[in-house]
Tab-separated table of C-alpha atoms in Angstrom:
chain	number	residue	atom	x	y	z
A	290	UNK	CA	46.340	134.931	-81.218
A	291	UNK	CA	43.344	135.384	-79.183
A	292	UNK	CA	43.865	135.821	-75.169
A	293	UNK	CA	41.803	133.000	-73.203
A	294	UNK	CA	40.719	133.956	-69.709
A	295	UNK	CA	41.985	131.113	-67.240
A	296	UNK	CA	41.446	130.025	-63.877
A	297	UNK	CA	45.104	129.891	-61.881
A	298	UNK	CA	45.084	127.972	-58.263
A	299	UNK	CA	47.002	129.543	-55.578
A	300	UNK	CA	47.550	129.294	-52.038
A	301	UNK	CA	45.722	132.134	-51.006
A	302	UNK	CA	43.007	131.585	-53.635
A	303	UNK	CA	41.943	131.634	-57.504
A	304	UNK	CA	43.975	134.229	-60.141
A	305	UNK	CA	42.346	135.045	-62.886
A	306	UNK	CA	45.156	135.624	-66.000
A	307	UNK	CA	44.895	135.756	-69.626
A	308	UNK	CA	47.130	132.926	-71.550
A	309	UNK	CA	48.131	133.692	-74.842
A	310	UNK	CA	50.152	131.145	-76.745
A	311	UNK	CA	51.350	131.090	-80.532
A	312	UNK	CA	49.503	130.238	-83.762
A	313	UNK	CA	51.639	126.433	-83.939
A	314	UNK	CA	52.634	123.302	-82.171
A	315	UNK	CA	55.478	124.624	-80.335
A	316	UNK	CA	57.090	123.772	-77.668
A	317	UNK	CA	57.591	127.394	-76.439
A	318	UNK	CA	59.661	128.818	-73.804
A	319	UNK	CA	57.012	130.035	-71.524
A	320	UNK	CA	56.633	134.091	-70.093
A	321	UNK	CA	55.000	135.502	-67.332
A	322	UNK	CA	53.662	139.028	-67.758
A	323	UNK	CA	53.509	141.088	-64.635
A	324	UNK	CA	50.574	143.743	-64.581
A	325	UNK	CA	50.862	147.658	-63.523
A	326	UNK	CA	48.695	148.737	-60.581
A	327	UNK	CA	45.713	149.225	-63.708
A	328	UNK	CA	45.201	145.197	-63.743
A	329	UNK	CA	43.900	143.116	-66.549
A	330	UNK	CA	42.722	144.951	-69.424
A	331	UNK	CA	42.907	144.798	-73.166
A	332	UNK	CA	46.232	146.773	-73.027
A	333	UNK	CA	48.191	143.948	-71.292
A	334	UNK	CA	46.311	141.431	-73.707
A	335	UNK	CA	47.546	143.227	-76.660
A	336	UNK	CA	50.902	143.231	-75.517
A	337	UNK	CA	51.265	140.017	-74.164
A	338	UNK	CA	50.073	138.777	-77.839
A	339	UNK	CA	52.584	140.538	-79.359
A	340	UNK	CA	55.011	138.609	-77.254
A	341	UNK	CA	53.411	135.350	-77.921
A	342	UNK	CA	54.130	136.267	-81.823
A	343	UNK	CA	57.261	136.041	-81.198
A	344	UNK	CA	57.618	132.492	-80.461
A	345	UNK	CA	56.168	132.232	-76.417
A	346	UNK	CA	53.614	130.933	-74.467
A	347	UNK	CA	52.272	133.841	-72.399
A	348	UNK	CA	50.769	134.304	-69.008
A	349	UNK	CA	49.325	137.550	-67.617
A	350	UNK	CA	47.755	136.839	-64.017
A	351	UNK	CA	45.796	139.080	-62.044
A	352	UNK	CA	48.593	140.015	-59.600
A	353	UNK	CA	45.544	141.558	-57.350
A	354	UNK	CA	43.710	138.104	-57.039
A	355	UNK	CA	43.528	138.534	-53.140
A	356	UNK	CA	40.597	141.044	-53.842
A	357	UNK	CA	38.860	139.108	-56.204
A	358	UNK	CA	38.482	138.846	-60.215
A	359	UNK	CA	40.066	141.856	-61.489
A	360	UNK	CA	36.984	145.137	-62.215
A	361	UNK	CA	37.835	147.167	-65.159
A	362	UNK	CA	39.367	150.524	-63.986
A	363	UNK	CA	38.646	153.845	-65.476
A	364	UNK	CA	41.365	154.838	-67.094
A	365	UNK	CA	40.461	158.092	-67.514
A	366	UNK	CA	40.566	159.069	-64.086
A	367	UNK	CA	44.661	159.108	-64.546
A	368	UNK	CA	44.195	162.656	-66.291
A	369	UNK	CA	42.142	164.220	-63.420
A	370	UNK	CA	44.450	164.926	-60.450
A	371	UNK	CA	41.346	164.285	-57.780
A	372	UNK	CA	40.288	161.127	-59.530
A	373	UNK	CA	43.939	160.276	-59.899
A	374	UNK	CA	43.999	160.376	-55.669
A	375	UNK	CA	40.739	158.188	-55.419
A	376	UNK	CA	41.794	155.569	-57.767
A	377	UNK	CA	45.526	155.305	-56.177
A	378	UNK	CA	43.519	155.047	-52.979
A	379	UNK	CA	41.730	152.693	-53.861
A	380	UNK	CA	44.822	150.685	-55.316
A	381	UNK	CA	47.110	151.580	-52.534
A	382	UNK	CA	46.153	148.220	-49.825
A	383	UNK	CA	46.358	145.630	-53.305
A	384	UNK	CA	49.707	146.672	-53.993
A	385	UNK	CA	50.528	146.924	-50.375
A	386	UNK	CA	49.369	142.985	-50.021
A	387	UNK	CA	51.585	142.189	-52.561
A	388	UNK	CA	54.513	141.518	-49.610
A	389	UNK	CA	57.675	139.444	-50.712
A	390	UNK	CA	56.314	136.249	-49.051
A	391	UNK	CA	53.304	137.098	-50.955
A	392	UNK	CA	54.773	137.599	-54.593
A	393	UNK	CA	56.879	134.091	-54.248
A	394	UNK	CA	53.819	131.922	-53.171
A	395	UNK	CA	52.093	133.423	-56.238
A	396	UNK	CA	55.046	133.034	-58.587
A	397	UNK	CA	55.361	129.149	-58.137
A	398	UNK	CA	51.965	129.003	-58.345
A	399	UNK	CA	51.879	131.023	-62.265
A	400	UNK	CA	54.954	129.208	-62.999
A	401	UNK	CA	53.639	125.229	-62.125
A	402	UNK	CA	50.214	126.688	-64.434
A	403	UNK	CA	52.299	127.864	-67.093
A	404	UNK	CA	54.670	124.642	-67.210
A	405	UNK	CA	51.542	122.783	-67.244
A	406	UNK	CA	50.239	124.308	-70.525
A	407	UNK	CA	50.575	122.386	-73.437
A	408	UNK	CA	53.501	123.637	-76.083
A	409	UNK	CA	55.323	125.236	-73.157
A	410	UNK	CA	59.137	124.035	-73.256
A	411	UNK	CA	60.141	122.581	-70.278
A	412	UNK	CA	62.962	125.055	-68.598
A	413	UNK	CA	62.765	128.025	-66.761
A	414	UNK	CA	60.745	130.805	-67.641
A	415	UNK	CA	61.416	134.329	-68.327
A	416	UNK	CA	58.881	137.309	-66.753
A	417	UNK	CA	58.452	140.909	-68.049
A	418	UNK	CA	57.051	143.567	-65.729
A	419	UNK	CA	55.586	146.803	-65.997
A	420	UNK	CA	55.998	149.546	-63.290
A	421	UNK	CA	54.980	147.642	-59.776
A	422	UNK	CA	54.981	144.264	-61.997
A	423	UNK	CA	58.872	145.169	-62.703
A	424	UNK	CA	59.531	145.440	-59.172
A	425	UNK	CA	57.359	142.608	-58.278
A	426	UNK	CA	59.527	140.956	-61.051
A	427	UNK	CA	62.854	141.316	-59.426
A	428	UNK	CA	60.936	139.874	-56.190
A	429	UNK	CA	60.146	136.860	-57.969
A	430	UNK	CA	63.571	136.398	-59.839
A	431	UNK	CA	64.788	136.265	-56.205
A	432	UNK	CA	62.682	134.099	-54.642
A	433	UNK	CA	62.794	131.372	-57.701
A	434	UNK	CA	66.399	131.583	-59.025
A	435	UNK	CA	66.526	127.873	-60.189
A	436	UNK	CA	62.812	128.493	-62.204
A	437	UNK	CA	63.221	132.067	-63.583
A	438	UNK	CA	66.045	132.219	-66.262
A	439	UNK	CA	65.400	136.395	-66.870
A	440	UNK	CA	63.478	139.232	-66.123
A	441	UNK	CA	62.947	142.256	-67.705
A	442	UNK	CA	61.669	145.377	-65.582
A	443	UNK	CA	60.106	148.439	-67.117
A	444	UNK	CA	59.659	151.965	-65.232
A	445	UNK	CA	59.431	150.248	-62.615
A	446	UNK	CA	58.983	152.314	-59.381
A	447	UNK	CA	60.178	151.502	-55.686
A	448	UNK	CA	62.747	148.791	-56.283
A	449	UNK	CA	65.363	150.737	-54.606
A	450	UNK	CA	63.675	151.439	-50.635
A	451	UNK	CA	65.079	152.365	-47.178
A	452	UNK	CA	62.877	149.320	-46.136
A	453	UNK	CA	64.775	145.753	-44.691
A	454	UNK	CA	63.106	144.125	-47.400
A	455	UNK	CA	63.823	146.391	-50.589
A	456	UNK	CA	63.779	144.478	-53.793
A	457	UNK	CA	67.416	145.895	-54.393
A	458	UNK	CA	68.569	144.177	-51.183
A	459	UNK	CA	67.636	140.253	-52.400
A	460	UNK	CA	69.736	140.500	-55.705
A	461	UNK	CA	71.957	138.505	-54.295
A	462	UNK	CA	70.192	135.350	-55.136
A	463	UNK	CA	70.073	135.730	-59.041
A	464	UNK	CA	71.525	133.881	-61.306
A	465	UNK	CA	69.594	134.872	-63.938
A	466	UNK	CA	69.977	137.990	-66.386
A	467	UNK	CA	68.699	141.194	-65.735
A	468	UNK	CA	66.995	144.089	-68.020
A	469	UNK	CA	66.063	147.639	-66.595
A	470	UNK	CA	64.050	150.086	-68.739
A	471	UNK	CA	64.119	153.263	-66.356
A	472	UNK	CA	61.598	156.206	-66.945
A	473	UNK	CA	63.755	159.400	-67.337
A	474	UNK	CA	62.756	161.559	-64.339
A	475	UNK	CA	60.413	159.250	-62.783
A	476	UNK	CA	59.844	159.933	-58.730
A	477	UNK	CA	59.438	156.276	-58.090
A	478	UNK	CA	63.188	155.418	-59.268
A	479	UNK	CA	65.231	158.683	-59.205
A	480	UNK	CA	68.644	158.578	-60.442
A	481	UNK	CA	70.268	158.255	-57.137
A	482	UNK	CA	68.167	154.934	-56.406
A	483	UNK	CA	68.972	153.592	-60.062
A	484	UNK	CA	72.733	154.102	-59.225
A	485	UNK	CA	71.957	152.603	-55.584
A	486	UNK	CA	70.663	149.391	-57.655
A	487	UNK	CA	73.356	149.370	-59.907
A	488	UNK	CA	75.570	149.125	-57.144
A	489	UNK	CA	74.166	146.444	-55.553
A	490	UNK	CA	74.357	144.601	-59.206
A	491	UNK	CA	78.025	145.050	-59.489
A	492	UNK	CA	78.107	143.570	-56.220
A	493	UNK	CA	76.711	140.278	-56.125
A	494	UNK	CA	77.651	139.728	-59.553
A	495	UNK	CA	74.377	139.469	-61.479
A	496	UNK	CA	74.733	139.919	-64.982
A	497	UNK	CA	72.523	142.708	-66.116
A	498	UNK	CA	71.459	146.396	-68.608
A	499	UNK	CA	70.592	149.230	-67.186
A	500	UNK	CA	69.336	151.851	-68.816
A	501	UNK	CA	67.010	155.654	-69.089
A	502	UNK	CA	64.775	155.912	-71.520
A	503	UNK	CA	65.554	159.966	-72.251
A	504	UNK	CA	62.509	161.696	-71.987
A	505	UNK	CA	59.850	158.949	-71.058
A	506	UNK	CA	57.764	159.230	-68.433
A	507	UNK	CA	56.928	156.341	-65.659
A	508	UNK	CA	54.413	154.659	-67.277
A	509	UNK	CA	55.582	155.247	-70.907
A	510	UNK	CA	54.533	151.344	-72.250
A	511	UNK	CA	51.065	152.065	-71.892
A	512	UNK	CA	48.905	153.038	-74.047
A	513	UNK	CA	45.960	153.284	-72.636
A	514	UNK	CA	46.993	155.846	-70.172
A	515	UNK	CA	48.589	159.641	-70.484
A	516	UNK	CA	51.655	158.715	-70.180
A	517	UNK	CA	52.147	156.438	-73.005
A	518	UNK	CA	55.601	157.308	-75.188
A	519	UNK	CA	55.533	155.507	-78.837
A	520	UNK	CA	59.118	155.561	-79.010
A	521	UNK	CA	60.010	154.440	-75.539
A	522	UNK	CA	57.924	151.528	-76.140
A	523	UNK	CA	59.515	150.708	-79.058
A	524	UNK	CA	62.368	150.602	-77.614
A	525	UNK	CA	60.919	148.885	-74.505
A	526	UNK	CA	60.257	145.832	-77.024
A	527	UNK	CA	63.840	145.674	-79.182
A	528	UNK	CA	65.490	145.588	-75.893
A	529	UNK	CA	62.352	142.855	-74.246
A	530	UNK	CA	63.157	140.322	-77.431
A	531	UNK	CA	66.941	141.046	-77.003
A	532	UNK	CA	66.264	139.351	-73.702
A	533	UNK	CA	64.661	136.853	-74.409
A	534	UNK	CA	66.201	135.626	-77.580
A	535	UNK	CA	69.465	135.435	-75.782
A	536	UNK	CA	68.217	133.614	-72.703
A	537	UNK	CA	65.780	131.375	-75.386
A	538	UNK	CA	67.533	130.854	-78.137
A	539	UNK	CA	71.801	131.164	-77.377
């Protein structure tokens, strides 16, 4: 299963995204992969292949489309702390333009593509996301109840803000089940914030698992970077097909 690089229209321009679908006829309950701040790279096409082994029609857009086709990054850089500051620089106003109103324009957009796609079952879809893609995740699980059937969110960072517009605050819209692989220790998602998030949950009622990943560091499915954890990922996966077997397949 071969990525193919495709061409997704938006309203505020072109995506580039790799589409990955299954070696048979299908139909297949379609995904949406959700990039880290590191954008399209062999990495995310490996995983999002394994996925697509399992039985779904995968799409991995190029979250950062509003600056153009995504540049390879050197990954590298992540292990020097100066380099480290540059490249998050650099990053830092893509991920800012990635505002709620923003992420829900581009989500109907990847989800009308991926319906499109031949051998995609009709239904709603189900998104996994990887540190800002998890939060950017929950965004879109919000904004799309009725389309998005489940999302699953992995060390993700900043989903629990002081800000009007926190991801935590719009939960509840979901009807749709929930999965949260925290990073133990992480910065971005302390343990006060996860509890914060849990909170709001219980609240409005939205079915969801919760759970720290002892020992892994944000970052921990990839690994193409430092912080890469084998085991944490593995675990990252049992609990991702978990997901999506239930909402897929009863």
């Amino acid at each position: 299963m071969q990525p193919t690089t495709v061409d997704v229209p938006t309203p505020d321009g072109t995506a580039d995204a790799y589409l990955v679908r299954p070696d048979a006829d299908g139909p297949f309950p379609g995904v949406l992969l959700f990039m880290d701040a590191f954008g399209l790279r062999p990495r995310l096409a490996e995983m999002a292949a394994t996925i697509a082994a399992r039985g779904h029609v995968v799409l991995v857009p190029n979250l950062f489309h509003r600056s153009g086709p995504a540049r390879p990054v050197d990954m590298s850089a992540l292990a020097d702390d100066g380099r480290r500051a540059e490249l998050f620089d650099r990053l830092g106003p893509m991920m800012a333009a990635l505002t709620p109103d923003a992420v829900a324009r581009d989500t109907a957009a990847y989800l009308d593509f991926l319906a499109a796609q031949p051998g995609v079952a009709p239904g709603p879809a189900a998104i996994t996301g990887y540190c800002m893609g998890g939060t950017n995740a929950l965004r879109a699980i919000e904004a799309h109840p009725d389309r998005v059937a489940a999302v699953a969110a992995f060390h993700a960072g900043r989903v629990v803000t002081d800000a009007p517009d926190s991801p935590h605050r719009g939960v509840g819209a979901i009807t749709g089940e929930l999965y949260f692989g925290h990073a133990d220790q992480d910065p971005s998602m302390t343990a006060e914030q996860i509890a914060v998030l849990e909170q709001a949950l219980d609240a409005a009622g939205v079915t969801y698992r919760s759970e720290v990943y002892p020992g892994a560091p944000h970052g921990y499915t990839q690994a193409d970077t430092p912080m890469y954890d084998a085991r944490a990922t593995d675990r990252h996966w049992a609990a991702l097909f978990d997901l999506l077997d239930r909402t897929f397949r009863g």
